Coordinates of C-alpha atoms in Angstrom, one line a residue:
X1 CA 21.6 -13.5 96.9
X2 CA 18.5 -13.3 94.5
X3 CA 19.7 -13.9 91.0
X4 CA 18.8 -11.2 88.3
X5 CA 15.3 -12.1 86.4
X6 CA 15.7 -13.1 83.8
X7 CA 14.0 -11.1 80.8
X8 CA 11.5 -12.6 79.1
X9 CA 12.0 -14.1 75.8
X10 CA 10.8 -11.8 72.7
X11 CA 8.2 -12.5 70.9
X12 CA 9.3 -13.0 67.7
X13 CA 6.8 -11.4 65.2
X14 CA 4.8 -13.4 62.1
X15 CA 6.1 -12.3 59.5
X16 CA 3.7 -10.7 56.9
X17 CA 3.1 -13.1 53.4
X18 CA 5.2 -11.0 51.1
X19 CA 2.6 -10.3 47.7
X20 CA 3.8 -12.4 44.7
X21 CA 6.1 -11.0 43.1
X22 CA 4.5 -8.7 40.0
X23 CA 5.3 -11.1 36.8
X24 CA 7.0 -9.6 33.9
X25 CA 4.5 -9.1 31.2
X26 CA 4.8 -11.5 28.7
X27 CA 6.6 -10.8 25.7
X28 CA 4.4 -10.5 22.2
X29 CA 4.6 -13.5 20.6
X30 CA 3.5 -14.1 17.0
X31 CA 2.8 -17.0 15.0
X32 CA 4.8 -17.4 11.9
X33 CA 2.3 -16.5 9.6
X34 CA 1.3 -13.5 11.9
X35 CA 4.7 -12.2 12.2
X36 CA 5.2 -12.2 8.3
X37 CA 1.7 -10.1 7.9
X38 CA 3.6 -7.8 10.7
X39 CA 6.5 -7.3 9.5
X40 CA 4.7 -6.1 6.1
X41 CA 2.6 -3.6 7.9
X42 CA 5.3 -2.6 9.4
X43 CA 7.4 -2.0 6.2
X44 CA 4.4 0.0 4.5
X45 CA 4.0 2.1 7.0
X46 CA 8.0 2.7 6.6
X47 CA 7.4 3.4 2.8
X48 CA 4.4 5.7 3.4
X49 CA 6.5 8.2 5.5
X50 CA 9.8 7.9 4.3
X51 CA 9.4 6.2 1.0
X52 CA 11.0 3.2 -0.3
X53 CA 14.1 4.0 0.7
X54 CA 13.4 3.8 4.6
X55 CA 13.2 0.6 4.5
X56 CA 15.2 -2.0 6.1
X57 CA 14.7 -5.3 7.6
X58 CA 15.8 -4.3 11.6
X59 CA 13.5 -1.1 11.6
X60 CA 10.6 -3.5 10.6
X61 CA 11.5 -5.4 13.0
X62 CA 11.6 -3.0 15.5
X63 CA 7.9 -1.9 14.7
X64 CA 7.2 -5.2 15.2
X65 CA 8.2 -5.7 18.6
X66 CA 11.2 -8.9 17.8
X67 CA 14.2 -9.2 17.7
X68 CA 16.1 -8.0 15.1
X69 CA 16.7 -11.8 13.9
X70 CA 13.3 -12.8 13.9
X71 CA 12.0 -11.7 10.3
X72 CA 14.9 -13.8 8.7
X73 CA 13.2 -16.4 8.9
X74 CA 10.6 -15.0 6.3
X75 CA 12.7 -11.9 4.8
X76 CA 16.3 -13.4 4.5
X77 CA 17.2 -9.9 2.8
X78 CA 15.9 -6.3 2.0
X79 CA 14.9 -7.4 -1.4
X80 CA 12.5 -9.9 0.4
X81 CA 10.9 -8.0 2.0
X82 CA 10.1 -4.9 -0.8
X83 CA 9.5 -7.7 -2.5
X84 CA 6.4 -8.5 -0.6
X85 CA 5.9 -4.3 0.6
X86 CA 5.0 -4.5 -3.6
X87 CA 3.0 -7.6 -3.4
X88 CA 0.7 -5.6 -1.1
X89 CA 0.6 -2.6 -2.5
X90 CA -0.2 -4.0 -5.7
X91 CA -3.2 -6.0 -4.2
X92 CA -4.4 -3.0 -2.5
X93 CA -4.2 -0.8 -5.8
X94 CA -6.2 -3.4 -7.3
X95 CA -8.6 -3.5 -4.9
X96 CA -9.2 0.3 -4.8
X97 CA -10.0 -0.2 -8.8
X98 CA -12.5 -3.7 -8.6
X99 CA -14.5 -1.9 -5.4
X100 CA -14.9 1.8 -7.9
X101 CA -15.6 -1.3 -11.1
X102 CA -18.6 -2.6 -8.8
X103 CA -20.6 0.5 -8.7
X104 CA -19.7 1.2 -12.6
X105 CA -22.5 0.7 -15.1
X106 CA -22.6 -2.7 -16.2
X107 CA -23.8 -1.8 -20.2
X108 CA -21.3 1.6 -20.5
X109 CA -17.7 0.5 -21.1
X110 CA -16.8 4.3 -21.4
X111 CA -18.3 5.0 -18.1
X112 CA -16.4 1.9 -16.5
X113 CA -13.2 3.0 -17.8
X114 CA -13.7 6.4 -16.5
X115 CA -14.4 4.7 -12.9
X116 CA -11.3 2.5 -13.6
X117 CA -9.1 5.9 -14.5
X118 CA -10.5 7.7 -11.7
X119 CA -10.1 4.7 -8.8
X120 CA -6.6 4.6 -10.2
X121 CA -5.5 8.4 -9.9
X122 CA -7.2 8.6 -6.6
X123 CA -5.4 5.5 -5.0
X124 CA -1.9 6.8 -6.6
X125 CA -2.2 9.9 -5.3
X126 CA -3.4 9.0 -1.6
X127 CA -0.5 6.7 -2.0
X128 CA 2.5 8.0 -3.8
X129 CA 5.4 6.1 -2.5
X130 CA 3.3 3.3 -2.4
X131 CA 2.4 3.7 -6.0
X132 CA 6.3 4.5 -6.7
X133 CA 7.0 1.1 -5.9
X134 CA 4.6 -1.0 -7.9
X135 CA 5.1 1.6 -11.2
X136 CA 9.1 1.8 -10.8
X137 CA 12.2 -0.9 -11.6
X138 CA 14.1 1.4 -9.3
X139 CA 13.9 -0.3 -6.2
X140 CA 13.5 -4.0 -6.7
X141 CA 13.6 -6.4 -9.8
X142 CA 9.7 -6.7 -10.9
X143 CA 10.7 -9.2 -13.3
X144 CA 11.6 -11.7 -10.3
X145 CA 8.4 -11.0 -8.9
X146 CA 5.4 -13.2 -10.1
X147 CA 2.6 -11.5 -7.9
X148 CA 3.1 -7.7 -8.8
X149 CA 4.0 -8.1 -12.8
X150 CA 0.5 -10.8 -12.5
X151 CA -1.4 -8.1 -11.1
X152 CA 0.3 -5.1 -13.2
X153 CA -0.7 -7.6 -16.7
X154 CA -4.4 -8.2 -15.1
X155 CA -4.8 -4.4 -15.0
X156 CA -3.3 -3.5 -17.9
X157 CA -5.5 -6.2 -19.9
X158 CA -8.8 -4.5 -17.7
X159 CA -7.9 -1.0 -19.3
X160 CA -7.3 -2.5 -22.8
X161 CA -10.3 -4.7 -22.7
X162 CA -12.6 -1.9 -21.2
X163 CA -11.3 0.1 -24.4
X164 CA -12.3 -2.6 -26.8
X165 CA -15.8 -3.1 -25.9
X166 CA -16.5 0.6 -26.1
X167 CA -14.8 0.4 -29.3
X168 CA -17.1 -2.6 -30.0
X169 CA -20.4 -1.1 -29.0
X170 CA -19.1 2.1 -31.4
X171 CA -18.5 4.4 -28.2
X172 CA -15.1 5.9 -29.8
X173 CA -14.8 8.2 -32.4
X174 CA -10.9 6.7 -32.7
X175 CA -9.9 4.3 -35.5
X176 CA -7.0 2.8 -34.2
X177 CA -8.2 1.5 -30.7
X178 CA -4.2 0.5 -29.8
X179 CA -3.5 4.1 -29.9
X180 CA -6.3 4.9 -27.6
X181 CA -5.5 2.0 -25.1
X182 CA -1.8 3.4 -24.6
X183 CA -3.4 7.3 -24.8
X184 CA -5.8 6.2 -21.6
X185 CA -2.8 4.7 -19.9
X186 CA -0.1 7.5 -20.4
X187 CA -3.2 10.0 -19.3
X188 CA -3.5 8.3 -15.8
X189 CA 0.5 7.3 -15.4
X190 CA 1.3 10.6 -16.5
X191 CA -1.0 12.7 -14.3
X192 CA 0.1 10.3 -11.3
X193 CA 3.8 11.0 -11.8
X194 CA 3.5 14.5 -12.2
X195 CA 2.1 14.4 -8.4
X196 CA 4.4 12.6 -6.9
X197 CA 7.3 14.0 -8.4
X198 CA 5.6 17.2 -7.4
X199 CA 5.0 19.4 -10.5
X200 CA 1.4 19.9 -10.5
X201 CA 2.0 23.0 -8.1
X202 CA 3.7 24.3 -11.3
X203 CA 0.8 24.1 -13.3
X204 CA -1.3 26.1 -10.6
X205 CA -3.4 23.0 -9.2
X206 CA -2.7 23.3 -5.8
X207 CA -3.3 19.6 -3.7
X208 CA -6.8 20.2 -2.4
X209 CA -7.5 20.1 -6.0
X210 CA -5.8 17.2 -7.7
X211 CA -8.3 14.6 -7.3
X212 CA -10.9 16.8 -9.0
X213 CA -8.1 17.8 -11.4
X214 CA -7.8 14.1 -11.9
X215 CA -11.5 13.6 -12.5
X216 CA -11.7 16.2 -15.1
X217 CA -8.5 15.1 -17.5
X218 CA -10.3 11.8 -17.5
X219 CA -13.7 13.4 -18.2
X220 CA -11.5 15.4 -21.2
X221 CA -9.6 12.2 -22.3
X222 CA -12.9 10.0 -22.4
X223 CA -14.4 13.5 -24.5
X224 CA -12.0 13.5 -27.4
X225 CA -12.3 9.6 -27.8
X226 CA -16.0 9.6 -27.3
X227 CA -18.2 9.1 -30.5
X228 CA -20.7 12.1 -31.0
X229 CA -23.8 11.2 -30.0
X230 CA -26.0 10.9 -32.7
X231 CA -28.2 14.0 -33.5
X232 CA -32.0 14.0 -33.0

């Protein structure tokens, strides 16, 4: 009796090279110094759309893309890091003032205080909540913090000595040149503050034209100190 063939072995099949695996993409990494300058940037842009009080350590370090631990190591607290949100808004304020003081005319101190007064309106009201750190002792202790009250001094001695030599060179019709200094900086710090706290609508100046309104009290300001000029 003829035994069954037997069937043929199957072929077993190569199997196809499965394609690497995709790799996870790398999580951001940042240098220490990096993730400090991060975490600020982060924490302005906090301030700029919520103001001072939106900020807080974990949602800057959520912008940032770490863990929530990971700024402790350079902002052990809240007050750290408005400390250093200041720091940068103060150095950014001054900046705004030195690049309008580079285009100023070197032998007019009148005109180069009416840059200076102009640079700082514009930058304080482009930046309110920014500004409302730097100018108020509501939200962090300035006194603990060398950098802004440096910077705050440096500016305040710019205005006063910018006042003096137009004094000196007989620009001023003003006696008492102390007067005029703190006149020149309740003019700007007042004008500012009405912005931000919103009362200029009040007064009719809607906000497309507050920076000219700005321009024009210190054009008046820098006309009621102003010597008159001589007649021919």
């Amino acid at each position: 009796m003829r035994r069954p063939a037997k069937n043929p072995p199957i072929a077993r099949r190569s199997a196809k090279p499965r394609p690497p695996a995709a790799r996870a993409p790398a999580a951001k990494s940042y240098h220490h110094g990096d993730l400090r300058r991060v975490l600020i940037e982060a924490a302005m842009q906090l301030v700029g759309e919520g103001g001072p009080e939106a900020v807080s350590v974990r949602e800057a370090a959520r912008r940032a893309g770490v863990s929530p631990g990971a700024p402790f190591r350079h902002f052990p607290s809240r007050d750290a890091l408005m400390h250093a949100v200041a720091e940068e808004a103060q150095r950014r304020f001054r900046a705004e003032i030195e690049t309008a003081l580079a285009d100023a005319p070197s032998g007019d101190p009148l005109g180069r205080f009416r840059c200076l007064g102009i640079a700082y309106l514009r930058w304080a009201m482009k930046n309110p909540t920014h500004f409302e750190i730097i100018s108020s002792r509501r939200f962090f202790d300035h006194d603990r913090s060398a950098g802004v009250s440096s910077d705050n001094a440096e500016l305040i001695g710019l205005t006063e000595r910018t006042l003096a030599e137009a004094f000196s060179a007989g620009q001023l019709a003003a006696r008492d040149l102390k007067q005029v200094q703190i006149a020149g900086r309740a003019l700007v710090y007042g004008f500012a503050r009405m912005h931000i706290d919103g009362h200029l609508p009040r007064w009719g100046v809607v906000e497309a034209e507050a920076e000219q309104m700005a321009a024009d009290i210190v054009d008046l300001f820098i006309a009621g100190i102003a010597r008159p000029a001589a007649k021919a």
